[in-house]
XYZ file of C-alpha atoms in Angstrom:
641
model
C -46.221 154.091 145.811
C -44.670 151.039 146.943
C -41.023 152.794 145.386
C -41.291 155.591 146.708
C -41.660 154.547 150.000
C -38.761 151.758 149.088
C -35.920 155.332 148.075
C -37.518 156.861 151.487
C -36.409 154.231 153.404
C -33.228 153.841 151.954
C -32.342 157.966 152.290
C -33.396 157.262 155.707
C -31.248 154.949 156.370
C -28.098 156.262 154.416
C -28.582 159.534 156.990
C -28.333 157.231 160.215
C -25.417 155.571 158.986
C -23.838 159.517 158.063
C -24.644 160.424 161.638
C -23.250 157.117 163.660
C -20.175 157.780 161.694
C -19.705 161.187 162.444
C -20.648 161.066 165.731
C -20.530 157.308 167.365
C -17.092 156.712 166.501
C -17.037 154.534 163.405
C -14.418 156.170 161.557
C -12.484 155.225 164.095
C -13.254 151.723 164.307
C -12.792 151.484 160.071
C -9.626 153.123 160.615
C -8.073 150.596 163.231
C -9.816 147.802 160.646
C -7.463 148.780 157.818
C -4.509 149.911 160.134
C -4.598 148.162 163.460
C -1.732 150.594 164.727
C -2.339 154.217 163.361
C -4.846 154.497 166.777
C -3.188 152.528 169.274
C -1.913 154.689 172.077
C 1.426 154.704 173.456
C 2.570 151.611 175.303
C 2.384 151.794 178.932
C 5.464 151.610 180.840
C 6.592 148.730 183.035
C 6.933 148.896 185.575
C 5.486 152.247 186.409
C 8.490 154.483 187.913
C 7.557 156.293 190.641
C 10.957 158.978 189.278
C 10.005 157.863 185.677
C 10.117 161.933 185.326
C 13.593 162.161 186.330
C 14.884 159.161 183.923
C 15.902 160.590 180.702
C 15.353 158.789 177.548
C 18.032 157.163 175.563
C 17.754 160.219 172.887
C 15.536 162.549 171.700
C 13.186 162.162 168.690
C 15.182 165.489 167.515
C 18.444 163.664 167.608
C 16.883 160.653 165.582
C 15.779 162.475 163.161
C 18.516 164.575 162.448
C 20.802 160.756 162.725
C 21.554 160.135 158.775
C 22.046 156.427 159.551
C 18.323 155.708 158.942
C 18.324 157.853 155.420
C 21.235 155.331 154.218
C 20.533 153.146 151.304
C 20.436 149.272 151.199
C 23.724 149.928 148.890
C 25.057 152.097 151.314
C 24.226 150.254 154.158
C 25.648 146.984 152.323
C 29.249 148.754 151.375
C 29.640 150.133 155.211
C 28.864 146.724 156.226
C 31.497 144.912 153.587
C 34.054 147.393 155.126
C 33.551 146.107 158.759
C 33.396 142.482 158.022
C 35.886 141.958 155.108
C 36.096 138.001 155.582
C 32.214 137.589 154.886
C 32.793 134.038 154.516
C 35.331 132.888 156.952
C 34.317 129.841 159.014
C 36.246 128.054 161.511
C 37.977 125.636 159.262
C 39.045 128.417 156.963
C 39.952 131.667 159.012
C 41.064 130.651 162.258
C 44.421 130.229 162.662
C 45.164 126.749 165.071
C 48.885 128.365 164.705
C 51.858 125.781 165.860
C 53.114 127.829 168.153
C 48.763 128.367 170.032
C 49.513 124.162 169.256
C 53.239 124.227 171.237
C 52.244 126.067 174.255
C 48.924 123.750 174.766
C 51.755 120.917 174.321
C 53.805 122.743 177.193
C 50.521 123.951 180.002
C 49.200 120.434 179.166
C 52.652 118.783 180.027
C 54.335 117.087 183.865
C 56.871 119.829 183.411
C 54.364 122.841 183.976
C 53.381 124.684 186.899
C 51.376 128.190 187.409
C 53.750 129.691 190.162
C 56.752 131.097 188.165
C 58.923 130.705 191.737
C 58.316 126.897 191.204
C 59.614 126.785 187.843
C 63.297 126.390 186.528
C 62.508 126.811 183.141
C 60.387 129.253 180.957
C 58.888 129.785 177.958
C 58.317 132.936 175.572
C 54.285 133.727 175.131
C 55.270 135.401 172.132
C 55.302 133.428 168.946
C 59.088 133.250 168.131
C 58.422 130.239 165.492
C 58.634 132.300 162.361
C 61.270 135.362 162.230
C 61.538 135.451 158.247
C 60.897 139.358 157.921
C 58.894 138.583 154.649
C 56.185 135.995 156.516
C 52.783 137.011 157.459
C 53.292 135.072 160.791
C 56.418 137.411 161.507
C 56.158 139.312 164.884
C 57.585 142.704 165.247
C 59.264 144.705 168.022
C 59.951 141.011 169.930
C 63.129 142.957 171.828
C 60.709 145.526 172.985
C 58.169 143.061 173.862
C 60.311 140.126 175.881
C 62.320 143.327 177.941
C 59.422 144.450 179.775
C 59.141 140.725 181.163
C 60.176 140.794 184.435
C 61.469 136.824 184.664
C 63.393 137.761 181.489
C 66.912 138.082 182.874
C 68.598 137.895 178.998
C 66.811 134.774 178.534
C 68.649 132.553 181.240
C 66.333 129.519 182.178
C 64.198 130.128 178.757
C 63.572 128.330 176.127
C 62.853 129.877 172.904
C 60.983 127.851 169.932
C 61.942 128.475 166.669
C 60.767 126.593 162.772
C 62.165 129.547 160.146
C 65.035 132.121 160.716
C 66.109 134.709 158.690
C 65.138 135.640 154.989
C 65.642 136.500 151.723
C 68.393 136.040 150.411
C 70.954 134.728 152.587
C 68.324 132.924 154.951
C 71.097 133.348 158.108
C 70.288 131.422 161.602
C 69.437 135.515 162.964
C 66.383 135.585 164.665
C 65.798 139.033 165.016
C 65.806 139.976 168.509
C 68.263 139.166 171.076
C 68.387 135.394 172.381
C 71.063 136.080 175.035
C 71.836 133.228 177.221
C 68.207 131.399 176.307
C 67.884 128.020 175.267
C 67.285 127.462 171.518
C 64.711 124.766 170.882
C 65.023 125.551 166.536
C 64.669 123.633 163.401
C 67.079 123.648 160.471
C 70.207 124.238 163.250
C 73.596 124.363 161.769
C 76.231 121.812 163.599
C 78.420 124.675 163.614
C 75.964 127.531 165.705
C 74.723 124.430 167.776
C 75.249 124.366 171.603
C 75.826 120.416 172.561
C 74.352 120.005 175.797
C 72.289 123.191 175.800
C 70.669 123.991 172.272
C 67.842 121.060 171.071
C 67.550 120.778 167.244
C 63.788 119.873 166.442
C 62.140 119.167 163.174
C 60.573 121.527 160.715
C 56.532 120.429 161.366
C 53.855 121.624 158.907
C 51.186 124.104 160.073
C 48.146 120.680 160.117
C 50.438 118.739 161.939
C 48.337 117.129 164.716
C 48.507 118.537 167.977
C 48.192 114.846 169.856
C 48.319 110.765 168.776
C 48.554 111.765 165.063
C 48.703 109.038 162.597
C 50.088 105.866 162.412
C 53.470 104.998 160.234
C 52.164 103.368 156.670
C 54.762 100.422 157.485
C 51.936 97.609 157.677
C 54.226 94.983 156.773
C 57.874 94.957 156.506
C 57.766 92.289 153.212
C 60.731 90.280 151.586
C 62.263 91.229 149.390
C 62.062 95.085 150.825
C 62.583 96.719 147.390
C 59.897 98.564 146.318
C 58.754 99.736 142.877
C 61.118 102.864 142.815
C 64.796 102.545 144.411
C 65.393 106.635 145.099
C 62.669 109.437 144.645
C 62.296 113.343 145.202
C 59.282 115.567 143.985
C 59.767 119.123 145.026
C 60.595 122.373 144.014
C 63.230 123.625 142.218
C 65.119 126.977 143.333
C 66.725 129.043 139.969
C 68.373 131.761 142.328
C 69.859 131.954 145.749
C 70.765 129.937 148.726
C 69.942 126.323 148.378
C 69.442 126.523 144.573
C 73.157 125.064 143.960
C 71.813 121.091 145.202
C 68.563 121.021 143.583
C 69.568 122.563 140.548
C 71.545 119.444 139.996
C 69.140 116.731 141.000
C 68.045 115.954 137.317
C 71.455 114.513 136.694
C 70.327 111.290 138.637
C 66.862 110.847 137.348
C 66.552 108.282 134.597
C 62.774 107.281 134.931
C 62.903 104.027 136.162
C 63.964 103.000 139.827
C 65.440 106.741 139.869
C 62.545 109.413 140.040
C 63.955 112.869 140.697
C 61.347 115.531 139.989
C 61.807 119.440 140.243
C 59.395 122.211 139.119
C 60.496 126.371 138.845
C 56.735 126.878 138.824
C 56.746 128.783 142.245
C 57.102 132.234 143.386
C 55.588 135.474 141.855
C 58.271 136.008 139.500
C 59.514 132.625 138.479
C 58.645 132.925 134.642
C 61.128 136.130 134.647
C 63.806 133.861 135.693
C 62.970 130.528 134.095
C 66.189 128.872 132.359
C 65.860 126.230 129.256
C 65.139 123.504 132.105
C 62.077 124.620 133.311
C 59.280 123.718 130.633
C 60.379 120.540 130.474
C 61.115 119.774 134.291
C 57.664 121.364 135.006
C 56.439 118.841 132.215
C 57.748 115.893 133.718
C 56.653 117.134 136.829
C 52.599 116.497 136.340
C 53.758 112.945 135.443
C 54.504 111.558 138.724
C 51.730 111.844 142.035
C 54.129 112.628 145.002
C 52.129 110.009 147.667
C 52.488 107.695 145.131
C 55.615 107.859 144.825
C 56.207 108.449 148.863
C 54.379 104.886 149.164
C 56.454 102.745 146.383
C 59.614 104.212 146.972
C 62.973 102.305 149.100
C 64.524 105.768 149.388
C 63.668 109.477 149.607
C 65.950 112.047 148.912
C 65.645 114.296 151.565
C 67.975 117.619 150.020
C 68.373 120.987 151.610
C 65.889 123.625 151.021
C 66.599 127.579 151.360
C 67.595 126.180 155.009
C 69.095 123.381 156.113
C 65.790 121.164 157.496
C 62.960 120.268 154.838
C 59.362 119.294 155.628
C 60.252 116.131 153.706
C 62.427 114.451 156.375
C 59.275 113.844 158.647
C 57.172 113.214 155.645
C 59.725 109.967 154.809
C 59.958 108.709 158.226
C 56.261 108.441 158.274
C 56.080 106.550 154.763
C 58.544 104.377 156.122
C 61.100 105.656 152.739
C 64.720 105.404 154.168
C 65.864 109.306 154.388
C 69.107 109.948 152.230
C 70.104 113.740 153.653
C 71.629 116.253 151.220
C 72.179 118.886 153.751
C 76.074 119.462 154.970
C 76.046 120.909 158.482
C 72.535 120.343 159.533
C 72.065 119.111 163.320
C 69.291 116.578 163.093
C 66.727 116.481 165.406
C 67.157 115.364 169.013
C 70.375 114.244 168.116
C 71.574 113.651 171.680
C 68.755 111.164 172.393
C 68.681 109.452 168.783
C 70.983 107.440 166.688
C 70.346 108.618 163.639
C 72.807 106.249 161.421
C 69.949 103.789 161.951
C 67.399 104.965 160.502
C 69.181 107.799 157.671
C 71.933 107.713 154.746
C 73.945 111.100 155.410
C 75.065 112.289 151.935
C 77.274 115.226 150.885
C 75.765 117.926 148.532
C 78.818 118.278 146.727
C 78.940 113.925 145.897
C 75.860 113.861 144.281
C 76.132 111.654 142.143
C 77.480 109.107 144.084
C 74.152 108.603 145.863
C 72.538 106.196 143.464
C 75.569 103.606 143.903
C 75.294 104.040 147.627
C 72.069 103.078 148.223
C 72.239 100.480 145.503
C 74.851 98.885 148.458
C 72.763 98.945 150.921
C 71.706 95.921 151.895
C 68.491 93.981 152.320
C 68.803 93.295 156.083
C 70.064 96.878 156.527
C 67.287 98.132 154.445
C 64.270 96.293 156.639
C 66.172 97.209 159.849
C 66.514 100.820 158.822
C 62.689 100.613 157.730
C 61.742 99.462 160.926
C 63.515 102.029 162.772
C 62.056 104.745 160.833
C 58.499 103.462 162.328
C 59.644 104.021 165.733
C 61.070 107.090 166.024
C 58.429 108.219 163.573
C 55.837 107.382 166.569
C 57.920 107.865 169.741
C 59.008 111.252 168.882
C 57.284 112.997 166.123
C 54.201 112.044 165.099
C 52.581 115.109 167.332
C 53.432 118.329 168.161
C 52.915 116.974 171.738
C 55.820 114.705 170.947
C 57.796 116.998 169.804
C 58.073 119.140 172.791
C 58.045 117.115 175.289
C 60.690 115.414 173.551
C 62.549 118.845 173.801
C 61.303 119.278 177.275
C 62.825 115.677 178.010
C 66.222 117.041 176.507
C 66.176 120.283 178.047
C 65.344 119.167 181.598
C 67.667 116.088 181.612
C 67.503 114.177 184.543
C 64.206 115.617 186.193
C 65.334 114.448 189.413
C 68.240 116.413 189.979
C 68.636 119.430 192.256
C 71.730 120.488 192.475
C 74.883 119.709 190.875
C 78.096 120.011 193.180
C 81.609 119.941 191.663
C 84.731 118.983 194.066
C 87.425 120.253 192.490
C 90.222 118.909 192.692
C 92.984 120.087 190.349
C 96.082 121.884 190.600
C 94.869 124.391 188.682
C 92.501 127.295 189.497
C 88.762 126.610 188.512
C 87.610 128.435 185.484
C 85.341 131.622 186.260
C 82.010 131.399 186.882
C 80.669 132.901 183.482
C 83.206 130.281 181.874
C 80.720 127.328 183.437
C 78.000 125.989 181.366
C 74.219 127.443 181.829
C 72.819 125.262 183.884
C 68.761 124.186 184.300
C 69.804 123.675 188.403
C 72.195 125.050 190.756
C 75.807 124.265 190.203
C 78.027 124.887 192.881
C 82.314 124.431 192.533
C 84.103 123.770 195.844
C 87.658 123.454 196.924
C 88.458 120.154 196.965
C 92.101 120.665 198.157
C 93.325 118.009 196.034
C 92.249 115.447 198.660
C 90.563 112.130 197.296
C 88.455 112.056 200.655
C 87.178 115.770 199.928
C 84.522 114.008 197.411
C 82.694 112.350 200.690
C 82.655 115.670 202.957
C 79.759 115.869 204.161
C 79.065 119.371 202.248
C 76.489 121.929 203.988
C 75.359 122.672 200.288
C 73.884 118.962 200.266
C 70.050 119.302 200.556
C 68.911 115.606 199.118
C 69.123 112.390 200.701
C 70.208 110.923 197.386
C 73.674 111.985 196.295
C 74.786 110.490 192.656
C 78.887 110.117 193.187
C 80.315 110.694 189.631
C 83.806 111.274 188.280
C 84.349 113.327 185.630
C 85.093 111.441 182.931
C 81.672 109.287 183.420
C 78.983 108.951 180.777
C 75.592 108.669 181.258
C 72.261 108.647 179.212
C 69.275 110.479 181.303
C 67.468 106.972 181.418
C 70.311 105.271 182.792
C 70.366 107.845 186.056
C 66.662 107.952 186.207
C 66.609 103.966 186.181
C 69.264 103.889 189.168
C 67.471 106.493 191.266
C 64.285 104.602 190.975
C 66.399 101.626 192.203
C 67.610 102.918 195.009
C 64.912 104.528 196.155
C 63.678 101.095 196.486
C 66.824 100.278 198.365
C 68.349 103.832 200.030
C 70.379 102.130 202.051
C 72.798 100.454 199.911
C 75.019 101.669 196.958
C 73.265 101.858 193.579
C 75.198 101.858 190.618
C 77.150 100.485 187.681
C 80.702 99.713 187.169
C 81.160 96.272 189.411
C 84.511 94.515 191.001
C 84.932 92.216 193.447
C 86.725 90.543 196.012
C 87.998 87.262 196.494
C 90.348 85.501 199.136
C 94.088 83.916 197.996
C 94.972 80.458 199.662
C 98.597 80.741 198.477
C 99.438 84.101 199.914
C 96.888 84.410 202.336
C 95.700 87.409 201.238
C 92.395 89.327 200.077
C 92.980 90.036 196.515
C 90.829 92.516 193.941
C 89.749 92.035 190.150
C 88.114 93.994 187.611
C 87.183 91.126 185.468
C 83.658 90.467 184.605
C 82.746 87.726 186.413
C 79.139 86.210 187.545
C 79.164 87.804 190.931
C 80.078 91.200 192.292
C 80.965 92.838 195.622
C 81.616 96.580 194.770
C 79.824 98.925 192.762
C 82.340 101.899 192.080
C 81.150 105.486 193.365
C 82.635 106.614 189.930
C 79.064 106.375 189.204
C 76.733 105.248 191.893
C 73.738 106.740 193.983
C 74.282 106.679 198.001
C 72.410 108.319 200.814
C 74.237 111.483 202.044
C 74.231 109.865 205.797
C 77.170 108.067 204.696
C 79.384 111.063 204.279
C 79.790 111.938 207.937
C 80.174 108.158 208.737
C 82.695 108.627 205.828
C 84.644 111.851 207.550
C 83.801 111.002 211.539
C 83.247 107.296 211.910
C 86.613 106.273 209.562
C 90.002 106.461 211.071
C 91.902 109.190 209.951
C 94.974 106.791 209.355
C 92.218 105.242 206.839
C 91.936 108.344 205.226
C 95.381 109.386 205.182
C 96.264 106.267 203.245
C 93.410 107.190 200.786
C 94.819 110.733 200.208
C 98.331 110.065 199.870
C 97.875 107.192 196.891
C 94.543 109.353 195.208
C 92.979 105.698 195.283
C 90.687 103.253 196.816
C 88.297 105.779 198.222
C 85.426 103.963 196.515
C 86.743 100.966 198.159
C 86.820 102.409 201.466
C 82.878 103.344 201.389
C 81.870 100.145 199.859
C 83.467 98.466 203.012
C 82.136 101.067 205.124
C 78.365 100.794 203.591
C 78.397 97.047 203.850
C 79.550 97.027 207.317
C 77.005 99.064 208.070
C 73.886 96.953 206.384
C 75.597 93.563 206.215
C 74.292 93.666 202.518
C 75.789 94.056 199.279
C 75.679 96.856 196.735
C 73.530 96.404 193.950
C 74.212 96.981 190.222
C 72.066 97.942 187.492
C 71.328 97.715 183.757
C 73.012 99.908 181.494
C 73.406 101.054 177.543
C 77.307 100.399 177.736
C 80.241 98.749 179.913
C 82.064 100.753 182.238
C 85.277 101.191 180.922
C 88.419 103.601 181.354
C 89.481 104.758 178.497
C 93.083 106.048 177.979
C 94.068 109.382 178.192
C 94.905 111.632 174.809
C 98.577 112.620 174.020
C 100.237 115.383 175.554
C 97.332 115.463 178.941
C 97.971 114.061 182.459
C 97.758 109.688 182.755
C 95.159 109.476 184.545
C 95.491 107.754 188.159
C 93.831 104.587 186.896
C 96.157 104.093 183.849
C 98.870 104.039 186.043
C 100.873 100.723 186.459
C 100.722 100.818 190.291
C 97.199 101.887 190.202
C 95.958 97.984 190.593
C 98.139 97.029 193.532
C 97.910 100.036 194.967
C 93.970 98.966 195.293
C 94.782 94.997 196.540
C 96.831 96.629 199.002
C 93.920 98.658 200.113
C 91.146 96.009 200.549
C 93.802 94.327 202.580
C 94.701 97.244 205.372
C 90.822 98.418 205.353
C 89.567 94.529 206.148
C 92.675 94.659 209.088
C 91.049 98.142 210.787
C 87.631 96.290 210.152
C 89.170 93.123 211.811
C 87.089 91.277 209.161
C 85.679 91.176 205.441
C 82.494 93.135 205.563
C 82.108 92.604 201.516
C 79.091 90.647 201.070
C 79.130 89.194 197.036
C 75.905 89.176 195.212
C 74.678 87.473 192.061
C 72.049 90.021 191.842
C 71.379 92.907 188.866
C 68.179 94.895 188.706
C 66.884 95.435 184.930
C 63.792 97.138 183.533
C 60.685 95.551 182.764
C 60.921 94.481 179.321
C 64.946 94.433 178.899
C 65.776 92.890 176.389
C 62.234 91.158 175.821
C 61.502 91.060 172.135
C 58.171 93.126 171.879
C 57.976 96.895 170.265
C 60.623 99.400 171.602
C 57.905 101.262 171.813
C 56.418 99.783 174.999
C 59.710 99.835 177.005
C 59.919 103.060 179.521
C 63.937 102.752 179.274
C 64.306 102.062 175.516
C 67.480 103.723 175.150
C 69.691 100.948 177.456
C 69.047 98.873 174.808
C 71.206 100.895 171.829
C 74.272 99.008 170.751
């Protein structure tokens, strides 16, 4: 009995649970148990559009089912995937090209020279990259005529400067850059002497792709020790080229390696095709190769060979100026790098490709006091002007710009001859403006409309002057504006036997005139020059073409009761005679020096006194002369011998 009732109550209670789940809403509740989102309803919008019936959805469920991009495979999806993003793996330090020229226009924006406003500027540079026109490069830029003629500032490249590291290609490797230069400004590596433009071109060095875009490192020159040989006399590690330009030098290099002090290294093992034109040399030169590690041998080594490559410049040159390893150049015709700012006999042996073998006994002469001076000198040039690309151009810049105080430059000419025509003239980075001088010496102090500074640097035309030197003098005499700054000196001195003034030349310990051969003065002193001076003055001035420097010094000194005031510079004024078969110049003439007592004597009678005031007085740079490092001086180039 006690069973039965047990299976009753236990039917009875299987049919309430039957009927709860049918009708109470349990199957519901197991459902959302084992799938929490096969019941959920819809979200509910937010925030609740008032129009939400008038905003369309971003596609229909028809349209996303009939999409096949959700039916792809994971293979499928993987190979579309690959196709976008070929370079799976690039990173910064691997894909991303920090090119030289990204690195040379940072150099530039980042630069004194630059401004925004293109009307402010005088000089301009290409945002294409112009560095590498070799047809056959990766880096190579097509269509660069197309590209540089739709820019408006343009004007056949006057006032630009183009940058350039590789020309031409295979094989000739010619100095064609593949679009038209026109009158622009070549800033390029591996220039030949012959296609360079002194005064206008700048010859820069060939600079790897890592090479630092600021500071960069130090030159390995810790110690300049006696003796200065090191372990190896002459070395060169490089490659070797079996066809084509450039192959003629370093096919003969072996000839002056004999193991010892001489290491000369080449290897054929380069290129795609080299083993179809290896010759008998190549096994064993690549054998010999291996032997030798080429930092090792940059660091133990007096010399480095520095030959020609398929061009003219070779990555090598910087690469022994840093290792402090005396450069010996095999590359006829090759413009070195900022020549017009660097004394390169210094610091380099110039060879001759074609003397080869005459190299080893030449730097065998050398000797040790040349070799630790030349050392030394490759230290400093190595960090004043190429340890950085930032060096580098605004070394160029430097060059380029010249003086970067001058405005205008104003010729008085002067000759019996017609000036030459205007497209004959040199491009200029400033205004250059040729007036009639009507072959009057006076003409050179009109006061000329065309003047716009208060400075005015007088110079004749056969003067020389560094940059520094003029920058120097205008810093002077903007100390000073009211006096004559300048270089050449003379003087004045009184004669008890004759009674006379008399004038010298000779270099004495005091001074009273500063010629205007090559001299700053303030413009004011032109119309005193052409209104306050007598014309009988003047007369006398244009009839013997002399002693119109003479007649302003008197004039300026009269005027401030002071003296002119001379400055440092690299060399002595000095005259230098004419050539054969051209005009004597006035100077050289025999009555050229009594022409000039006679002078200071007849302008002191107008004057009715000596207004020449003599000074002992000559302003130098900080640091002249000092012995510390070059490198510290602002005006390091008065100091060249």
């Amino acid at each position: 009995m006690q069973a039965r009732k047990k299976y009753v109550l236990l039917a009875l209670c299987a049919c309430c649970w039957l009927l709860l789940f049918y009708w109470g809403g349990v199957q519901s509740r197991l459902l959302r148990l084992l799938n929490p989102r096969a019941g959920d309803e819809p979200p509910r919008p937010w925030p609740e559009w008032v129009d939400r019936a008038l905003l369309p959805g971003y596609a229909a469920l028809e349209e996303l089912q009939a999409s096949g991009g959700s039916g792809d495979s994971p293979r499928q999806r993987r190979q579309a995937w690959a196709g976008i993003y070929r370079d799976s793996r690039c990173r910064m330090d691997t894909c991303f090209d920090f090119s030289r020229y990204r690195k040379i226009l940072a150099s530039v924006t980042e630069s004194r020279y630059y401004t925004a406003d293109p009307r402010e500027a005088c000089l301009f540079v290409l945002g294409i990259d112009t560095l590498d026109r070799d047809q056959l490069s990766a880096q190579f830029v097509p269509n660069v005529d197309e590209r540089i003629r739709g820019y408006p500032l343009w004007n056949d490249g006057r006032n630009h400067l183009v940058f350039n590291l590789y020309s031409g290609t295979w094989p000739n490797y010619t100095e064609d850059l593949g679009f038209r230069v026109g009158q622009a400004i070549l800033a390029k590596a591996s220039l030949n002497s012959e296609h360079f433009r002194p005064g206008f071109d700048v010859s820069i060095p060939l600079f790897s792709r890592d090479h630092p875009q600021k500071g960069g490192e130090r030159g390995w020159l810790l110690r300049n020790s006696v003796p200065p040989r090191r372990k190896y006399l002459l070395m060169f590690k490089g490659k070797r080229y079996l066809t084509g330009i450039g192959s003629d030098t370093r096919n003969a290099l072996h000839h002056i390696h004999n193991g010892k002090d001489i290491i000369s290294l080449t290897t054929c093992r380069h290129g795609k095709d080299w083993e179809k034109h290896k010759d008998a040399r190549c096994d064993h030169d690549n054998q010999e190769y291996e032997r030798f590690d080429y930092q090792e041998l940059l660091h133990n080594s007096t010399f480095c060979l520095v030959p020609r490559g398929r061009r003219l410049g070779s990555f090598r040159f910087l690469e022994s100026l840093q290792a402090a390893c005396i450069p010996v150049l095999l590359s006829n015709g090759w413009e070195l790098p900022f020549s017009e700012v660097i004394q390169w006999n210094q610091a380099v042996i110039e060879g001759d490709e074609r003397l080869l073998l005459q190299v080893p006994s030449t730097v065998r002469a050398v000797g040790i006091e040349r070799v630790l001076a030349m050392r030394q000198r490759t230290q400093m040039l190595w960090e004043a002007y190429f340890s950085s690309v930032d060096k580098i151009v605004l070394t160029t810049l430097e060059v380029v710009s010249k003086s970067k105080y001058c405005s205008q430059i104003i010729i008085i000419w002067n000759s019996e001859k017609p000036p030459p025509h205007r497209s004959k003239w040199p491009p200029m980075p400033v205004a250059l403006i040729v007036t009639d001088g009507r072959r009057k010496t006076t003409s050179r102090f009109l006061p000329q409309v065309a003047i716009e500074t208060e400075a005015v640097l007088s110079l004749d035309e056969d003067t020389v002057l560094l940059t520094s030197e003029v920058n120097f003098a205008f810093h002077v005499w903007r100390s000073f504006p009211e006096r004559i700054v300048g270089y050449p000196p003379r003087s004045h001195f009184w004669d008890p036997v004759k009674q006379v003034w008399g004038y010298t030349s000779k270099w004495t310990n005091e001074y009273s005139i500063v010629l205007t051969g090559a001299a700053f003065y303030h413009r004011y002193y032109n119309h005193l020059f052409s209104y306050y001076m007598p014309h009988s003055l003047r007369a006398l001035v244009d009839r013997t073409s002399n002693c119109e420097d003479i007649l302003m010094n008197f004039l300026v000194s009269s005027v401030t009761h002071l003296p002119p005031i001379k400055v440092a510079q690299r060399k002595q004024y000095k005259e230098l005679p004419s050539p054969q078969g051209t005009k004597m110049a006035p100077w050289a003439n025999p009555e050229h020096f009594t022409q000039r007592q006679e002078c200071v004597n007849a302008f002191a009678s107008w004057f009715g006194y000596m207004p020449l005031v003599h000074s002992q007085f000559r302003l130098d740079p900080v640091l002249f002369k000092d012995h510390v490092s070059v490198l510290r001086k602002k005006y390091k180039d008065l100091e060249r011998a």
